[in-house]
PDB file of C-alpha atoms in Angstrom:
ATOM      1  CA  UNK A   2       0.003  -0.203  -0.419  1.00 62.00           C
ATOM      2  CA  UNK A   3       1.376   3.360  -0.620  1.00 65.00           C
ATOM      3  CA  UNK A   4       2.643   5.390   2.240  1.00 65.00           C
ATOM      4  CA  UNK A   5       2.119   9.328   2.495  1.00 63.00           C
ATOM      5  CA  UNK A   6       2.728  12.125   4.548  1.00 61.00           C
ATOM      6  CA  UNK A   7      -1.041  11.861   6.278  1.00 70.00           C
ATOM      7  CA  UNK A   8       0.086   7.375   6.694  1.00 71.00           C
ATOM      8  CA  UNK A   9      -1.705   4.892   4.247  1.00 75.00           C
ATOM      9  CA  UNK A  10      -3.847   5.869   1.403  1.00 73.00           C
ATOM     10  CA  UNK A  11      -5.708   2.891  -0.092  1.00 78.00           C
ATOM     11  CA  UNK A  12      -6.607   5.367  -2.863  1.00 76.00           C
ATOM     12  CA  UNK A  13      -3.218   5.352  -4.217  1.00 71.00           C
ATOM     13  CA  UNK A  14      -1.137   2.792  -6.659  1.00 68.00           C
ATOM     14  CA  UNK A  15       0.118   0.456  -5.020  1.00 69.00           C
ATOM     15  CA  UNK A  16       3.739  -0.227  -4.940  1.00 71.00           C
ATOM     16  CA  UNK A  17       5.209  -3.645  -5.529  1.00 73.00           C
ATOM     17  CA  UNK A  18       8.430  -4.039  -2.257  1.00 78.00           C
ATOM     18  CA  UNK A  19      11.528  -5.461  -2.783  1.00 86.00           C
ATOM     19  CA  UNK A  20      15.616  -5.022  -1.398  1.00 92.00           C
ATOM     20  CA  UNK A  21      19.036  -5.724  -3.228  1.00 93.00           C
ATOM     21  CA  UNK A  22      21.614  -6.666  -1.000  1.00 94.00           C
ATOM     22  CA  UNK A  23      24.549  -6.260  -2.797  1.00 94.00           C
ATOM     23  CA  UNK A  24      28.756  -4.956  -3.189  1.00 96.00           C
ATOM     24  CA  UNK A  25      29.967  -1.899  -5.211  1.00 97.00           C
ATOM     25  CA  UNK A  26      32.833   0.231  -5.434  1.00 97.00           C
ATOM     26  CA  UNK A  27      30.628   3.322  -5.711  1.00 98.00           C
ATOM     27  CA  UNK A  28      30.821   6.140  -2.530  1.00 97.00           C
ATOM     28  CA  UNK A  29      27.287   6.186  -0.772  1.00 97.00           C
ATOM     29  CA  UNK A  30      26.443   9.717  -2.847  1.00 96.00           C
ATOM     30  CA  UNK A  31      27.475   7.992  -5.946  1.00 97.00           C
ATOM     31  CA  UNK A  32      25.311   4.863  -5.186  1.00 97.00           C
ATOM     32  CA  UNK A  33      22.224   7.373  -4.335  1.00 95.00           C
ATOM     33  CA  UNK A  34      22.996   9.430  -7.654  1.00 95.00           C
ATOM     34  CA  UNK A  35      22.857   6.623  -9.194  1.00 95.00           C
ATOM     35  CA  UNK A  36      19.687   4.691  -8.391  1.00 93.00           C
ATOM     36  CA  UNK A  37      17.886   8.352  -9.079  1.00 90.00           C
ATOM     37  CA  UNK A  38      19.375   8.184 -12.908  1.00 92.00           C
ATOM     38  CA  UNK A  39      17.460   4.910 -12.905  1.00 90.00           C
ATOM     39  CA  UNK A  40      14.779   6.368 -11.353  1.00 87.00           C
ATOM     40  CA  UNK A  41      14.130   9.423 -14.065  1.00 87.00           C
ATOM     41  CA  UNK A  42      15.341   7.140 -16.246  1.00 89.00           C
ATOM     42  CA  UNK A  43      12.340   4.992 -15.735  1.00 80.00           C
ATOM     43  CA  UNK A  44       9.752   7.834 -15.215  1.00 78.00           C
ATOM     44  CA  UNK A  45      10.056   9.584 -12.022  1.00 72.00           C
ATOM     45  CA  UNK A  46       9.875  13.053 -11.450  1.00 71.00           C
ATOM     46  CA  UNK A  47      10.276  14.505  -8.206  1.00 69.00           C
ATOM     47  CA  UNK A  48       7.782  16.769  -7.266  1.00 66.00           C
ATOM     48  CA  UNK A  49       6.405  16.243  -4.189  1.00 62.00           C
ATOM     49  CA  UNK A  50       8.392  14.838  -1.246  1.00 60.00           C
ATOM     50  CA  UNK A  51       6.219  11.184  -0.853  1.00 56.00           C
ATOM     51  CA  UNK A  52       3.941  12.222  -4.118  1.00 57.00           C
ATOM     52  CA  UNK A  53       3.383   9.523  -6.623  1.00 60.00           C
ATOM     53  CA  UNK A  54       5.688   7.975  -8.473  1.00 60.00           C
ATOM     54  CA  UNK A  55       6.819   5.397 -11.034  1.00 67.00           C
ATOM     55  CA  UNK A  56       9.597   3.741  -8.906  1.00 79.00           C
ATOM     56  CA  UNK A  57      11.639   4.771  -5.827  1.00 81.00           C
ATOM     57  CA  UNK A  58      14.997   3.546  -5.253  1.00 87.00           C
ATOM     58  CA  UNK A  59      16.097   3.940  -1.817  1.00 90.00           C
ATOM     59  CA  UNK A  60      19.568   3.442  -0.045  1.00 96.00           C
ATOM     60  CA  UNK A  61      18.653   1.647   3.798  1.00 96.00           C
ATOM     61  CA  UNK A  62      21.979   1.038   4.576  1.00 97.00           C
ATOM     62  CA  UNK A  63      25.696   1.488   3.301  1.00 97.00           C
ATOM     63  CA  UNK A  64      27.302  -1.424   5.829  1.00 95.00           C
ATOM     64  CA  UNK A  65      28.368   0.360   8.747  1.00 95.00           C
ATOM     65  CA  UNK A  66      28.012   3.557   8.172  1.00 96.00           C
ATOM     66  CA  UNK A  67      25.861   6.366   9.569  1.00 97.00           C
ATOM     67  CA  UNK A  68      25.768   9.813   7.864  1.00 97.00           C
ATOM     68  CA  UNK A  69      23.382  12.782   7.837  1.00 96.00           C
ATOM     69  CA  UNK A  70      24.357  15.067   5.237  1.00 95.00           C
ATOM     70  CA  UNK A  71      21.703  17.232   3.800  1.00 93.00           C
ATOM     71  CA  UNK A  72      21.269  14.967   1.214  1.00 91.00           C
ATOM     72  CA  UNK A  73      21.598  11.780   2.365  1.00 95.00           C
ATOM     73  CA  UNK A  74      21.343   9.518   5.721  1.00 96.00           C
ATOM     74  CA  UNK A  75      22.402   6.317   6.154  1.00 97.00           C
ATOM     75  CA  UNK A  76      20.651   4.114   7.329  1.00 97.00           C
ATOM     76  CA  UNK A  77      17.442   5.409   6.203  1.00 95.00           C
ATOM     77  CA  UNK A  78      15.745   7.331   9.725  1.00 94.00           C
ATOM     78  CA  UNK A  79      12.519   5.064   8.974  1.00 93.00           C
ATOM     79  CA  UNK A  80      13.362   1.673   7.313  1.00 96.00           C
ATOM     80  CA  UNK A  81      13.429  -0.141  11.395  1.00 96.00           C
ATOM     81  CA  UNK A  82       9.393   1.393  11.321  1.00 94.00           C
ATOM     82  CA  UNK A  83       8.917   0.063   7.417  1.00 90.00           C
ATOM     83  CA  UNK A  84       7.399  -3.610   7.089  1.00 91.00           C
ATOM     84  CA  UNK A  85       8.195  -2.868   3.414  1.00 88.00           C
ATOM     85  CA  UNK A  86      11.874  -2.543   4.257  1.00 93.00           C
ATOM     86  CA  UNK A  87      12.434  -5.276   6.532  1.00 96.00           C
ATOM     87  CA  UNK A  88      10.151  -8.743   5.503  1.00 94.00           C
ATOM     88  CA  UNK A  89      11.740  -8.588   2.099  1.00 94.00           C
ATOM     89  CA  UNK A  90      15.656  -7.809   3.915  1.00 96.00           C
ATOM     90  CA  UNK A  91      14.963 -10.312   5.719  1.00 97.00           C
ATOM     91  CA  UNK A  92      14.371 -12.670   3.421  1.00 96.00           C
ATOM     92  CA  UNK A  93      17.809 -12.145   1.817  1.00 96.00           C
ATOM     93  CA  UNK A  94      19.780 -12.045   4.029  1.00 96.00           C
ATOM     94  CA  UNK A  95      18.446 -13.860   7.745  1.00 96.00           C
ATOM     95  CA  UNK A  96      21.253 -12.157   9.578  1.00 97.00           C
ATOM     96  CA  UNK A  97      21.264  -8.575   8.575  1.00 97.00           C
ATOM     97  CA  UNK A  98      20.922  -5.692  11.044  1.00 97.00           C
ATOM     98  CA  UNK A  99      20.206  -1.880  10.672  1.00 97.00           C
ATOM     99  CA  UNK A 100      23.259   0.040  12.303  1.00 96.00           C
ATOM    100  CA  UNK A 101      21.945   1.950  15.110  1.00 95.00           C
ATOM    101  CA  UNK A 102      18.636   0.145  15.830  1.00 96.00           C
ATOM    102  CA  UNK A 103      19.630  -3.598  15.826  1.00 97.00           C
ATOM    103  CA  UNK A 104      18.832  -7.225  13.721  1.00 97.00           C
ATOM    104  CA  UNK A 105      16.127  -6.563  11.268  1.00 97.00           C
ATOM    105  CA  UNK A 106      14.778  -9.935  12.290  1.00 97.00           C
ATOM    106  CA  UNK A 107      14.423  -8.739  15.888  1.00 97.00           C
ATOM    107  CA  UNK A 108      13.190  -5.447  14.670  1.00 97.00           C
ATOM    108  CA  UNK A 109      10.419  -6.918  12.106  1.00 96.00           C
ATOM    109  CA  UNK A 110       9.061  -9.308  15.226  1.00 95.00           C
ATOM    110  CA  UNK A 111       8.956  -6.332  17.244  1.00 95.00           C
ATOM    111  CA  UNK A 112       6.829  -4.198  14.487  1.00 91.00           C
ATOM    112  CA  UNK A 113       4.492  -7.999  13.624  1.00 83.00           C
ATOM    113  CA  UNK A 114       4.132  -8.051  17.996  1.00 81.00           C
ATOM    114  CA  UNK A 115       5.730 -11.154  17.954  1.00 68.00           C
ATOM    115  CA  UNK A 116       4.643 -12.957  14.454  1.00 58.00           C
ATOM    116  CA  UNK A 117       7.855 -12.907  12.190  1.00 51.00           C
TER     117      UNK A 117
END
């Protein structure tokens, strides 16, 4: 379900959520710029925060790094609150950890009320 600034929007187009775990030689900033270029090639236009979009690629974590800049925050500041991020992440990496928050399995279990 689409999530907006006002919460879940049942009338907005539904999204397919997935997680990819990868190794790269790109810096975090270069990786984010590459993700934005991919979004643009798929028709994404950034008009408003959390507006409708054709594709949304987020950089959730970059190793153990913690970055807090105006253009990049890693780990993603709301990843620990999003089941649609944690569940597919756990599927591809059962040992995953979100820096500063803990094990993805534990975070997901906490969100789902102990039913992970």
